XYZ file of C-alpha atoms in Angstrom:
782
model
C 52.905 92.301 -35.246
C 54.146 89.507 -32.546
C 53.844 85.702 -33.451
C 50.660 85.430 -30.545
C 49.107 88.470 -31.850
C 48.839 86.694 -35.762
C 47.696 83.796 -34.127
C 45.173 85.300 -32.373
C 43.957 87.529 -35.244
C 44.042 84.369 -37.035
C 41.244 82.568 -35.019
C 39.125 85.623 -35.632
C 38.597 85.046 -38.894
C 35.344 83.379 -40.227
C 35.133 81.246 -43.339
C 32.518 79.632 -45.542
C 33.497 76.529 -44.151
C 32.758 77.111 -40.286
C 30.133 74.670 -40.627
C 32.634 72.044 -41.263
C 32.780 70.243 -38.011
C 33.843 66.569 -38.938
C 37.324 65.237 -39.434
C 38.150 63.337 -42.606
C 37.993 59.207 -42.404
C 37.809 56.974 -44.335
C 40.473 57.360 -46.929
C 43.494 56.458 -44.794
C 43.612 52.920 -46.036
C 45.211 53.798 -49.128
C 47.928 55.717 -47.402
C 48.852 52.738 -45.125
C 49.143 50.246 -47.852
C 51.874 52.913 -49.633
C 53.189 53.687 -46.105
C 54.553 49.980 -46.122
C 55.616 48.662 -42.405
C 54.677 52.004 -41.038
C 51.103 51.474 -39.402
C 48.914 54.653 -38.591
C 48.727 54.987 -34.899
C 45.330 55.144 -33.299
C 45.321 58.865 -32.601
C 42.153 60.545 -33.090
C 43.957 63.331 -35.134
C 40.566 65.696 -36.046
C 38.773 66.054 -33.195
C 36.684 69.497 -33.390
C 37.800 71.522 -30.161
C 37.309 75.391 -30.211
C 40.819 76.460 -28.865
C 43.308 78.786 -29.305
C 47.199 78.336 -30.299
C 48.285 79.331 -27.047
C 47.210 76.203 -25.612
C 49.811 74.193 -27.184
C 52.975 74.121 -25.339
C 56.561 74.436 -26.861
C 57.947 71.291 -27.938
C 54.835 69.615 -28.617
C 54.593 67.168 -31.455
C 51.639 66.940 -33.440
C 50.621 63.505 -32.468
C 50.573 64.704 -28.688
C 48.384 67.759 -30.178
C 45.455 65.685 -31.780
C 45.668 63.053 -28.705
C 44.922 66.243 -26.735
C 42.109 67.532 -28.882
C 43.417 70.612 -29.158
C 43.091 71.563 -32.444
C 40.505 71.343 -35.374
C 42.690 70.429 -37.984
C 46.190 70.781 -39.022
C 47.917 73.488 -41.881
C 50.865 71.499 -43.231
C 53.316 73.668 -45.426
C 56.069 71.354 -47.130
C 58.640 72.816 -48.753
C 60.228 70.182 -51.520
C 63.757 71.630 -52.258
C 66.124 68.774 -54.140
C 66.665 65.095 -54.842
C 70.009 63.171 -54.662
C 71.347 60.728 -56.624
C 68.184 59.507 -58.146
C 67.867 56.557 -60.150
C 68.161 56.847 -63.915
C 65.017 55.609 -65.683
C 66.161 56.360 -69.364
C 68.431 54.035 -71.074
C 72.312 54.477 -71.382
C 73.612 55.583 -75.074
C 76.882 54.289 -76.614
C 78.136 56.086 -79.711
C 80.771 55.067 -82.268
C 83.443 57.848 -82.763
C 86.263 57.803 -85.566
C 89.166 59.985 -85.438
C 91.548 61.060 -88.132
C 94.767 61.778 -86.082
C 98.090 59.860 -87.924
C 95.420 57.379 -88.832
C 91.881 56.172 -88.643
C 90.653 54.974 -85.227
C 87.322 54.513 -83.511
C 86.029 55.215 -80.177
C 83.262 54.553 -78.269
C 81.471 57.645 -76.245
C 78.997 56.320 -73.493
C 76.431 58.718 -72.131
C 74.766 57.479 -68.620
C 71.385 57.041 -68.150
C 69.133 59.756 -66.954
C 65.615 60.739 -65.795
C 62.786 63.314 -65.903
C 61.902 63.128 -62.286
C 59.124 64.749 -60.723
C 57.132 63.621 -57.261
C 53.306 63.340 -55.640
C 52.612 63.934 -52.422
C 50.030 61.904 -51.308
C 47.666 62.524 -47.629
C 44.965 60.906 -45.746
C 44.450 58.676 -48.893
C 44.456 61.299 -52.118
C 47.003 62.987 -54.127
C 47.417 66.544 -52.944
C 50.157 68.090 -54.746
C 52.511 67.126 -58.081
C 55.757 68.877 -58.303
C 56.816 69.857 -62.039
C 59.423 67.813 -63.781
C 63.090 68.433 -64.097
C 64.218 67.307 -67.393
C 67.275 64.914 -67.467
C 68.746 65.211 -63.989
C 69.486 63.127 -61.104
C 69.949 65.915 -58.742
C 66.220 68.025 -59.322
C 66.537 70.981 -57.456
C 62.653 71.416 -57.397
C 62.370 74.632 -54.139
C 58.069 74.379 -54.532
C 56.186 75.213 -51.648
C 52.930 74.284 -51.053
C 50.379 74.283 -47.961
C 47.905 71.636 -46.952
C 44.761 71.103 -44.559
C 45.235 67.463 -42.524
C 42.549 66.169 -40.561
C 43.823 62.930 -39.750
C 47.748 63.339 -38.606
C 47.947 60.059 -37.541
C 47.783 59.227 -41.525
C 51.580 59.463 -42.863
C 52.466 60.967 -45.965
C 54.078 59.188 -49.014
C 56.013 60.508 -51.251
C 56.235 59.207 -54.853
C 59.108 59.822 -57.531
C 58.439 59.308 -61.141
C 60.527 59.231 -64.244
C 58.262 61.275 -67.081
C 57.874 59.539 -70.598
C 56.421 60.997 -73.200
C 55.064 57.501 -74.648
C 53.710 54.644 -71.894
C 53.197 54.786 -68.519
C 55.720 56.887 -66.254
C 58.395 54.985 -64.219
C 57.951 54.544 -60.792
C 61.700 56.051 -58.851
C 60.962 55.259 -55.811
C 58.955 56.110 -52.391
C 59.012 57.319 -48.891
C 56.964 57.488 -46.180
C 56.989 60.419 -43.896
C 55.904 60.072 -40.198
C 53.670 63.706 -39.433
C 52.746 62.529 -35.665
C 56.628 63.454 -34.871
C 56.667 66.605 -36.292
C 57.434 69.612 -33.322
C 54.203 71.886 -34.175
C 54.824 75.514 -35.632
C 58.688 74.317 -36.345
C 60.255 73.847 -39.358
C 61.691 70.494 -39.371
C 64.454 69.520 -42.591
C 64.128 65.958 -43.610
C 66.275 64.234 -45.988
C 64.026 60.902 -46.982
C 65.163 57.910 -48.615
C 63.583 56.545 -51.490
C 63.186 52.697 -51.635
C 61.628 50.952 -54.296
C 59.037 47.952 -53.801
C 61.968 45.228 -53.587
C 63.722 48.058 -50.966
C 66.145 48.921 -53.300
C 68.165 52.195 -52.248
C 66.923 54.746 -55.051
C 68.352 58.676 -54.130
C 67.291 60.956 -51.111
C 64.377 63.780 -51.198
C 65.291 66.701 -48.942
C 61.687 68.380 -47.385
C 61.121 70.959 -45.175
C 57.530 69.917 -43.023
C 55.703 72.480 -40.829
C 52.722 71.320 -38.864
C 50.391 73.723 -37.184
C 47.592 73.507 -35.513
C 44.576 75.124 -36.583
C 40.776 75.883 -35.418
C 37.860 75.773 -37.506
C 38.082 79.418 -37.928
C 41.219 79.265 -40.092
C 39.838 76.290 -42.226
C 39.041 79.049 -44.832
C 42.336 80.392 -44.957
C 44.258 77.404 -45.129
C 42.161 75.735 -48.039
C 42.603 79.396 -49.987
C 46.053 79.080 -49.540
C 46.467 75.337 -49.998
C 44.667 76.193 -53.312
C 46.666 78.758 -54.384
C 49.807 77.069 -53.845
C 48.454 74.350 -56.106
C 47.803 76.177 -58.910
C 51.296 78.178 -58.815
C 53.056 74.956 -58.520
C 50.683 73.519 -61.513
C 51.391 76.553 -63.959
C 54.892 77.499 -63.410
C 57.817 77.206 -65.673
C 59.364 74.032 -66.610
C 55.983 72.349 -65.913
C 54.803 68.562 -66.412
C 55.609 68.857 -70.041
C 52.752 66.120 -70.248
C 50.590 68.791 -69.143
C 49.052 66.213 -66.428
C 48.450 68.585 -63.647
C 46.843 66.649 -61.054
C 44.129 69.809 -60.565
C 42.374 72.419 -62.215
C 43.638 75.873 -62.280
C 40.788 77.246 -61.139
C 39.029 76.943 -57.714
C 36.111 75.709 -58.557
C 33.081 77.154 -60.677
C 29.553 79.144 -60.060
C 27.359 77.505 -62.470
C 23.890 79.143 -63.593
C 20.751 78.570 -65.517
C 19.020 81.747 -66.769
C 15.633 81.002 -66.587
C 14.058 84.600 -67.307
C 12.877 88.584 -66.343
C 9.707 89.585 -65.207
C 8.160 92.856 -65.422
C 11.087 94.785 -67.178
C 10.868 98.771 -68.249
C 9.474 99.209 -71.494
C 12.524 100.975 -73.567
C 11.519 101.227 -77.143
C 8.244 103.561 -78.344
C 6.213 100.253 -78.896
C 6.158 100.103 -74.801
C 8.463 96.905 -75.293
C 12.319 96.348 -74.641
C 14.461 93.859 -76.551
C 16.251 93.088 -73.072
C 19.775 90.592 -72.352
C 21.788 90.122 -69.647
C 25.904 90.644 -68.931
C 26.865 88.116 -66.106
C 30.453 88.926 -64.466
C 32.565 87.504 -62.156
C 35.978 88.521 -61.687
C 37.027 88.353 -65.106
C 34.275 86.066 -65.676
C 31.814 87.538 -68.407
C 28.843 85.848 -69.841
C 26.490 87.963 -72.013
C 23.001 86.025 -72.956
C 20.937 86.037 -75.994
C 18.551 89.010 -76.666
C 14.909 88.821 -76.531
C 13.045 90.438 -79.208
C 9.922 92.798 -78.340
C 8.963 91.817 -74.430
C 8.581 92.552 -70.823
C 8.556 89.147 -69.752
C 11.809 87.511 -71.580
C 12.454 83.859 -71.562
C 16.016 83.241 -71.800
C 16.534 79.428 -70.837
C 20.308 79.261 -70.927
C 23.326 77.485 -69.013
C 26.800 78.755 -68.242
C 29.305 78.360 -65.925
C 31.769 81.277 -64.647
C 35.256 79.967 -63.073
C 36.565 81.506 -59.669
C 40.245 81.782 -58.260
C 41.630 82.056 -54.920
C 41.651 85.855 -55.061
C 38.316 86.370 -57.194
C 35.649 88.804 -55.513
C 32.783 86.631 -55.131
C 30.246 89.555 -55.776
C 28.325 88.563 -59.079
C 27.466 91.341 -61.087
C 24.184 91.141 -63.322
C 23.300 94.353 -65.775
C 20.835 94.149 -68.088
C 20.617 96.120 -71.422
C 18.212 96.928 -74.589
C 19.223 95.810 -77.493
C 19.291 98.222 -79.765
C 20.085 99.368 -84.044
C 23.024 102.389 -82.775
C 23.447 101.533 -79.389
C 22.568 99.385 -76.758
C 20.100 101.181 -73.598
C 20.767 100.222 -69.829
C 17.934 99.087 -68.209
C 19.284 98.058 -64.448
C 21.450 96.183 -62.817
C 22.037 94.593 -59.299
C 25.084 92.803 -57.427
C 25.007 89.186 -55.478
C 27.536 88.096 -52.931
C 28.144 84.760 -53.109
C 30.090 84.499 -49.768
C 27.116 84.405 -47.925
C 25.900 81.119 -49.777
C 25.971 77.433 -49.259
C 28.453 75.874 -51.833
C 27.332 72.151 -53.457
C 24.141 73.594 -53.563
C 21.553 74.957 -55.934
C 19.797 78.096 -55.230
C 16.535 79.682 -57.310
C 17.558 83.194 -56.743
C 15.046 86.100 -57.737
C 17.028 89.149 -57.875
C 15.599 92.678 -57.967
C 17.695 95.302 -59.965
C 17.614 98.378 -58.883
C 15.022 101.052 -59.409
C 12.512 98.640 -59.735
C 13.644 97.826 -63.549
C 12.169 94.334 -62.917
C 13.272 91.172 -61.474
C 15.850 88.376 -63.214
C 15.204 84.703 -62.360
C 18.068 82.046 -62.414
C 19.491 78.907 -60.598
C 23.024 79.135 -59.391
C 25.278 76.892 -57.504
C 28.887 77.246 -56.571
C 30.625 73.907 -57.404
C 33.607 72.223 -58.959
C 35.318 72.683 -55.967
C 38.695 70.251 -55.740
C 40.108 71.259 -52.264
C 40.247 68.849 -49.781
C 38.377 69.457 -46.955
C 35.369 71.120 -49.099
C 31.866 70.971 -48.510
C 31.618 67.652 -51.655
C 34.782 66.029 -50.218
C 33.912 62.701 -49.450
C 37.324 61.991 -47.939
C 36.099 64.923 -45.621
C 32.675 63.075 -45.366
C 31.737 60.926 -41.617
C 29.190 59.007 -41.776
C 26.291 59.668 -38.869
C 23.727 57.267 -38.240
C 21.914 59.566 -36.239
C 21.557 61.943 -38.430
C 20.054 59.934 -41.128
C 17.830 59.179 -38.241
C 16.591 62.492 -38.047
C 16.075 63.226 -42.119
C 13.772 59.789 -42.016
C 11.630 61.315 -39.193
C 11.461 64.633 -40.843
C 10.170 63.183 -43.672
C 7.984 60.295 -41.532
C 4.219 59.941 -42.204
C 3.249 62.243 -38.482
C 5.453 64.797 -40.033
C 3.353 65.419 -43.517
C 1.716 68.564 -42.797
C 5.271 70.185 -41.897
C 6.093 71.940 -44.656
C 4.304 69.634 -47.627
C 6.198 70.942 -50.492
C 9.499 68.934 -49.405
C 9.002 65.610 -50.945
C 12.197 64.172 -50.124
C 16.077 63.820 -49.712
C 18.726 62.748 -51.902
C 22.392 61.780 -51.182
C 24.741 61.070 -53.683
C 28.111 59.836 -53.491
C 30.440 59.352 -56.870
C 32.885 57.891 -56.236
C 34.824 57.329 -59.502
C 34.561 56.058 -63.456
C 36.400 53.338 -64.676
C 37.158 52.572 -68.257
C 36.245 55.654 -69.821
C 36.668 56.219 -73.546
C 39.648 58.136 -74.760
C 38.896 61.487 -76.286
C 42.888 62.712 -76.625
C 45.501 62.211 -78.863
C 47.363 60.512 -76.200
C 45.411 57.882 -75.416
C 43.563 59.796 -72.135
C 40.567 61.817 -71.078
C 40.502 65.081 -68.900
C 37.097 63.951 -67.758
C 34.480 65.708 -65.173
C 30.537 64.932 -64.294
C 27.445 67.068 -64.515
C 24.984 66.027 -61.839
C 21.590 66.857 -62.254
C 18.494 66.602 -60.919
C 15.960 68.721 -62.900
C 17.297 72.398 -62.458
C 19.657 71.251 -60.261
C 23.217 71.209 -61.377
C 26.513 70.476 -59.735
C 29.852 69.564 -61.090
C 32.675 67.899 -60.583
C 36.097 68.820 -60.648
C 38.154 68.123 -63.517
C 41.028 65.130 -63.412
C 43.525 65.549 -65.905
C 44.837 62.495 -68.491
C 43.322 59.213 -67.191
C 40.251 57.097 -67.749
C 39.956 55.930 -64.426
C 38.997 59.315 -62.832
C 38.382 59.312 -58.709
C 36.218 62.521 -58.094
C 35.217 61.067 -54.422
C 32.016 63.810 -54.137
C 29.184 63.455 -52.127
C 25.897 66.060 -52.725
C 22.965 66.117 -50.628
C 19.919 67.500 -52.213
C 16.150 68.596 -51.261
C 13.794 66.958 -53.699
C 10.450 68.790 -54.747
C 8.936 65.583 -56.862
C 9.328 61.750 -56.460
C 9.280 61.122 -60.126
C 12.193 62.966 -61.285
C 15.569 61.818 -62.414
C 18.917 61.895 -61.121
C 20.783 62.513 -64.795
C 24.801 62.369 -65.001
C 26.733 62.651 -67.885
C 30.667 62.833 -67.975
C 32.288 64.944 -70.451
C 36.150 65.427 -71.726
C 37.232 68.927 -70.925
C 38.630 70.543 -74.074
C 40.441 73.646 -73.526
C 39.884 74.988 -77.001
C 36.308 74.451 -77.152
C 33.283 72.926 -76.243
C 33.570 69.848 -73.750
C 33.298 66.401 -75.178
C 30.770 63.417 -74.770
C 32.107 60.659 -72.800
C 28.571 58.626 -71.565
C 25.194 59.539 -69.654
C 23.397 58.111 -67.095
C 19.633 58.299 -65.627
C 18.073 56.826 -62.676
C 14.855 57.646 -61.326
C 14.813 58.194 -58.245
C 12.247 55.827 -56.871
C 14.345 53.242 -58.757
C 17.064 53.713 -55.717
C 17.993 50.984 -53.400
C 19.273 53.239 -50.424
C 22.896 52.740 -49.297
C 23.444 50.528 -52.300
C 27.134 50.932 -53.609
C 27.099 49.597 -57.658
C 28.275 49.738 -60.771
C 26.536 51.478 -63.715
C 27.329 51.448 -67.167
C 27.363 54.811 -69.228
C 25.066 55.073 -72.544
C 25.134 57.123 -75.511
C 23.438 60.325 -75.816
C 20.422 59.289 -76.895
C 20.153 56.667 -73.613
C 19.726 53.879 -76.240
C 22.914 52.139 -76.415
C 25.939 51.279 -74.688
C 28.629 53.810 -73.945
C 32.235 52.597 -72.977
C 32.852 53.292 -69.099
C 31.095 52.878 -65.876
C 30.456 54.846 -62.817
C 30.698 53.677 -59.242
C 28.078 55.289 -56.946
C 26.149 55.095 -53.507
C 22.646 56.556 -53.773
C 20.397 57.140 -50.756
C 16.553 58.638 -51.254
C 14.209 59.332 -48.367
C 10.829 60.968 -49.000
C 7.515 61.359 -47.713
C 4.838 59.227 -49.784
C 1.914 61.174 -48.791
C 3.535 64.446 -49.852
C 5.119 62.613 -52.912
C 1.197 61.586 -54.096
C -0.144 64.881 -53.649
C 2.840 66.193 -55.967
C 2.032 63.744 -58.164
C -1.396 65.495 -59.499
C 0.487 68.849 -59.145
C 1.949 70.509 -62.138
C 5.607 69.265 -62.137
C 8.589 71.913 -62.104
C 9.662 72.243 -66.042
C 13.222 71.811 -66.647
C 14.217 75.099 -68.247
C 17.263 73.249 -70.165
C 14.658 70.709 -72.156
C 14.794 71.025 -75.908
C 12.173 69.182 -78.016
C 14.205 66.707 -80.724
C 14.769 67.665 -83.721
C 13.797 66.418 -87.018
C 14.933 63.033 -87.967
C 13.176 60.900 -90.629
C 13.863 58.065 -88.544
C 12.722 59.594 -85.125
C 9.443 60.927 -87.290
C 9.343 57.082 -88.765
C 9.452 55.914 -84.915
C 6.510 58.015 -84.021
C 4.615 56.999 -86.691
C 5.024 53.141 -85.797
C 4.063 53.952 -82.279
C 0.952 55.885 -83.157
C -0.362 52.756 -85.920
C 0.505 50.462 -83.118
C -1.258 52.293 -80.442
C -4.644 52.780 -83.388
C -4.134 49.346 -84.182
C -4.898 48.157 -80.358
C -7.618 50.096 -80.305
C -9.275 48.535 -83.842
C -8.691 45.106 -82.499
C -10.121 46.242 -79.301
C -13.440 47.090 -81.852
C -12.863 44.031 -83.486
C -13.170 41.703 -80.232
C -16.527 43.900 -79.077
C -17.622 43.073 -82.524
C -17.080 39.453 -82.836
C -19.052 39.531 -79.225
C -22.241 40.360 -81.659
C -21.088 38.478 -84.551
C -21.413 34.764 -82.273
C -18.093 33.718 -84.214
C -17.051 32.212 -80.588
C -20.680 30.832 -79.152
C -18.967 30.516 -75.594
C -17.162 34.410 -75.796
C -20.683 36.046 -76.838
C -22.750 34.363 -74.639
C -20.408 34.862 -71.739
C -20.657 38.626 -72.542
C -24.554 38.464 -73.192
C -24.892 37.468 -69.405
C -22.525 39.945 -68.520
C -24.441 42.393 -70.615
C -27.617 41.703 -68.900
C -26.243 41.768 -65.340
C -25.117 44.868 -65.577
C -27.793 46.700 -67.238
C -30.212 45.167 -64.613
C -27.663 46.236 -61.210
C -25.341 48.916 -62.779
C -24.209 51.797 -60.960
C -21.990 54.569 -60.713
C -19.720 52.696 -58.534
C -19.099 50.283 -60.735
C -17.152 52.108 -62.990
C -14.445 52.525 -60.529
C -14.712 49.075 -58.893
C -14.329 47.792 -62.645
C -11.134 49.547 -63.031
C -9.979 48.524 -59.414
C -10.196 44.879 -60.251
C -8.428 45.537 -63.918
C -5.287 47.180 -61.889
C -5.355 43.922 -59.765
C -5.531 41.315 -62.565
C -2.992 43.354 -64.176
C -0.548 43.184 -61.225
C -0.955 39.313 -60.837
C -0.085 38.887 -64.465
C 2.877 41.546 -63.852
C 4.041 39.266 -60.713
C 3.907 36.345 -63.042
C 5.955 37.458 -65.907
C 9.378 38.390 -65.752
C 10.108 41.465 -67.615
C 6.489 43.393 -68.505
C 8.099 46.915 -69.828
C 9.015 46.153 -73.353
C 9.766 43.568 -75.365
C 13.322 41.445 -74.915
C 14.550 42.699 -78.376
C 14.216 46.283 -77.232
C 16.132 45.606 -74.184
C 19.740 47.384 -75.545
C 18.937 49.227 -78.358
C 21.702 50.664 -80.668
C 22.408 54.075 -81.248
C 21.443 54.021 -84.636
C 19.090 57.132 -84.203
C 22.563 58.897 -82.544
C 24.276 58.908 -85.680
C 21.741 61.144 -87.508
C 22.744 63.933 -85.443
C 22.388 66.880 -88.058
C 18.487 67.865 -89.017
C 17.458 65.844 -91.753
C 16.303 68.157 -94.266
C 16.498 67.754 -98.255
C 19.364 67.414 -99.851
C 18.975 69.688 -102.178
C 19.549 72.375 -99.487
C 23.645 72.156 -99.659
C 23.451 71.864 -103.243
C 21.650 74.793 -104.381
C 22.977 77.770 -102.039
C 22.996 79.872 -105.311
C 19.136 80.220 -105.029
C 19.010 82.864 -102.382
C 17.840 83.306 -99.039
C 13.956 82.650 -100.152
C 15.006 78.967 -100.763
C 16.346 78.555 -97.020
C 13.383 80.176 -95.458
C 10.902 77.749 -97.477
C 13.018 74.549 -96.627
C 13.214 75.683 -92.802
C 9.207 76.173 -92.849
C 9.363 72.699 -94.243
C 11.243 71.305 -91.747
C 9.170 73.001 -88.835
C 5.623 71.509 -90.335
C 7.593 68.110 -90.138
C 9.268 68.888 -86.836
C 5.160 69.675 -85.596
C 4.049 66.725 -86.643
C 6.867 64.384 -85.459
C 6.350 65.742 -82.090
C 2.273 65.736 -82.093
C 2.826 61.909 -83.064
C 5.283 61.353 -80.470
C 2.752 63.346 -77.733
C -0.461 61.132 -79.120
C 1.681 57.617 -78.972
C 3.314 58.459 -75.619
C -0.295 59.497 -73.882
C -1.174 56.027 -74.943
C 1.997 53.947 -74.013
C 1.580 55.685 -70.481
C -1.929 54.834 -70.315
C -1.222 51.033 -71.084
C 2.155 51.855 -68.624
C 0.124 52.617 -65.877
C -2.187 49.533 -65.724
C 1.318 47.390 -66.206
C 2.499 48.591 -62.743
C 5.827 50.261 -65.284
C 5.824 52.551 -61.519
C 4.347 50.899 -58.471
C 4.420 54.179 -56.658
C 1.300 55.698 -59.323
C -0.145 52.454 -59.721
C -0.392 52.291 -56.085
C -1.572 55.825 -55.943
C -4.533 55.067 -58.666
C -5.649 51.889 -56.787
C -6.177 53.946 -53.726
C -8.005 56.320 -55.709
C -10.705 53.985 -57.281
C -11.138 52.423 -54.013
C -11.637 55.563 -52.254
C -13.932 56.820 -55.792
C -15.763 53.447 -54.721
C -16.685 54.254 -51.788
C -17.626 57.563 -52.127
C -19.988 56.696 -55.094
C -21.498 53.816 -53.559
C -22.302 55.528 -50.187
C -23.276 59.498 -51.797
C -25.564 60.363 -54.263
C -24.293 60.916 -57.291
C -26.371 64.533 -57.995
C -24.264 65.939 -54.273
C -21.096 65.154 -56.130
C -22.127 66.647 -58.882
C -22.996 69.914 -56.842
C -19.981 70.354 -55.261
C -17.696 69.589 -57.979
C -19.916 72.319 -59.628
C -19.212 74.615 -56.523
C -15.395 74.031 -56.550
C -15.137 75.114 -60.031
C -17.212 78.278 -60.236
C -15.395 79.475 -56.786
C -12.081 78.226 -58.019
C -10.792 81.716 -59.626
C -12.511 83.603 -56.359
C -10.989 81.484 -53.725
C -7.505 81.490 -55.322
C -7.078 83.810 -57.953
C -3.348 83.055 -58.443
C -3.765 79.288 -58.703
C -2.239 77.898 -61.511
C -4.979 75.164 -63.002
C -4.582 72.072 -64.116
C -5.815 68.998 -65.274
C -5.423 66.273 -62.073
C -5.549 62.943 -64.818
C -2.727 64.501 -67.236
C -0.597 65.714 -64.351
C -0.399 61.636 -62.846
C -0.214 60.374 -66.812
C 2.869 62.629 -67.558
C 4.814 60.939 -64.249
C 4.371 57.510 -66.179
C 6.950 56.766 -68.864
C 6.463 56.121 -72.782
C 7.565 52.827 -73.775
C 10.780 54.941 -75.509
C 11.481 56.336 -71.797
C 11.230 53.573 -70.504
C 13.875 51.920 -72.776
C 16.059 55.086 -72.015
C 15.697 54.765 -68.339
C 16.291 50.633 -67.821
C 19.737 50.162 -66.770
C 22.044 48.013 -68.657
C 23.705 45.479 -67.614
C 27.268 46.172 -65.963
C 30.836 44.626 -67.915
C 31.044 41.038 -66.488
C 34.690 41.364 -66.793
C 34.336 44.162 -63.684
C 33.477 43.120 -59.989
C 32.749 46.099 -57.960
C 35.014 44.541 -55.253
C 38.078 44.770 -57.280
C 37.591 47.889 -59.330
C 36.599 49.795 -56.075
C 40.273 48.407 -54.813
């Protein structure tokens, strides 16, 4: 096949990135600074034009092709060959050797210095490749190849050489800059690049071959796959970095799955039930769920990740079995093609098993990608004010009747983290972040051996409830076990300031104390307030992975104290009313007596919502005058006392009396379950009382405004419409509800409204802590 035929065949390939028609910008600043005196031209190197390789004339440079707009991007193939006369960064050793030949004499033997060099490649402001380390060699032979898509060819590529040190930071050995616009397209160009230090010192040369090939949008998938495969090969090859500090993860991404439930499974046992469990398979990755006993509608509530690689078949296979004593019985299976699904988005899937064996419901997201140009790559994202205006219009008040269930739109730009806690013995961590909004779960790629990871990710999510939270947790990846917790932050969507880039202090697991490190994010939230109000009085989507707190002595004591405080408030209110009848305070009793007489003579039902409305307005004025209305000052930043008691607080005798058999353990477990039930019941009672108080305290202004609007409408309706007609309408609605909507979910609007108001404990957890005053966003973000 000729070169022309191969190019034509390549141009016909359709990839999963075919929707990406934007250039990479915004990241050129760092590369320009590294380039020294060589400044990038103003070439628009990422204009998207549908063309073929035949449009490029022979001998054209990459800069000319980019100026003419004859390609969408460039595929840059790089072959790193060798280094020559590199600088020695390890010390020179001198030995004293004694010889005995016709007498004893001493000779000094000197061993010259050496280095353990490796090369970092940086393009478009980000590191795209890291070579393996060659030990103790000033003329290393790498012979490594890789490919990377380049959006802006006008940005120079920077090569930095370092000497690997097992202790401390790696020593710089010089850098070189490559002007990619001067490369002749589709022709290998061999270069000997002189390395220079910061003071202009000559530090040797690097020999490499560069080939720039113009590509269309349709070629992005193939180029990205090659880039990923080459990066993995370079990271995992023999003689790799002894420090293990590869720049990229070894997999292309992960498929994050939240397994919810199954419905209408077929019975396999004589009892008419089954004990179903699921097996998931993606390539060589597998997962087995727990078995749910004696049910045809199992509820699993499990979360797991399946990694995929460049050569992984993107077909998810699900098989359901019935767990049995002898041999598990096959119940059904299904396959899901993941290639057609949008990446870095959460999908709710109801998969039908073959032959009507039932339905599997789960949430799935293809996420955790590191490849440049992927959907979540912030460097490839181009701000479009017109697109945001269209989103604002879509959720405007005029479009309220359209798609009433689409409440809002959230954009998360996770730039980086700074000052994370070290989880590894070497004083570093392998951090990655998990971003959750209710049941939507997305993950960043892992950046190894750093406490200041720059993920530079962007996600856009459809929001179904404005009262949801943005929950971000940072973990340290552990190859031998579960990831280690580093920090967490939870932000109510209604508290987001659109377009504000700021620092966020991380918290501990309980969200009540500080953790080491900060996140730098830019958040944007747009929503329709009328749709949000309708959603507020309807049942919210339950979070699948929510777990009730386990029994702890401290938690039980706290709930008892909260309940006692609530009861004390009621007793105090009763005592106040009682004091009116005792005339202990004459002026108060006289005023109350007059109000009581006026209410009895002029009472009407519309006065009830009017009184509540006046209470809201009075409390609004009070809250405006108070600097902090939510919690006591001493509760602003709590410690993590509760978090220190992570294990169940069961009696100590359980560990001391192991010889008393299983019955003793069962008894202790029963006692623990009872204590846990009491603990959670007290929490529910205290939380409802605190939510009612916080509604009047304007803790959530959106809900308080909604309550004021409801009381205003109620006052007007009760004033104009006789009560008997309202009771008639209420009765007709309730008696005919199941006839009109047989599948409707019955709910209590007041309870749903109160569920959107945080309790005092939740207010403390959601409060943003003050960031470290030593940090400044401008300095940290440079």
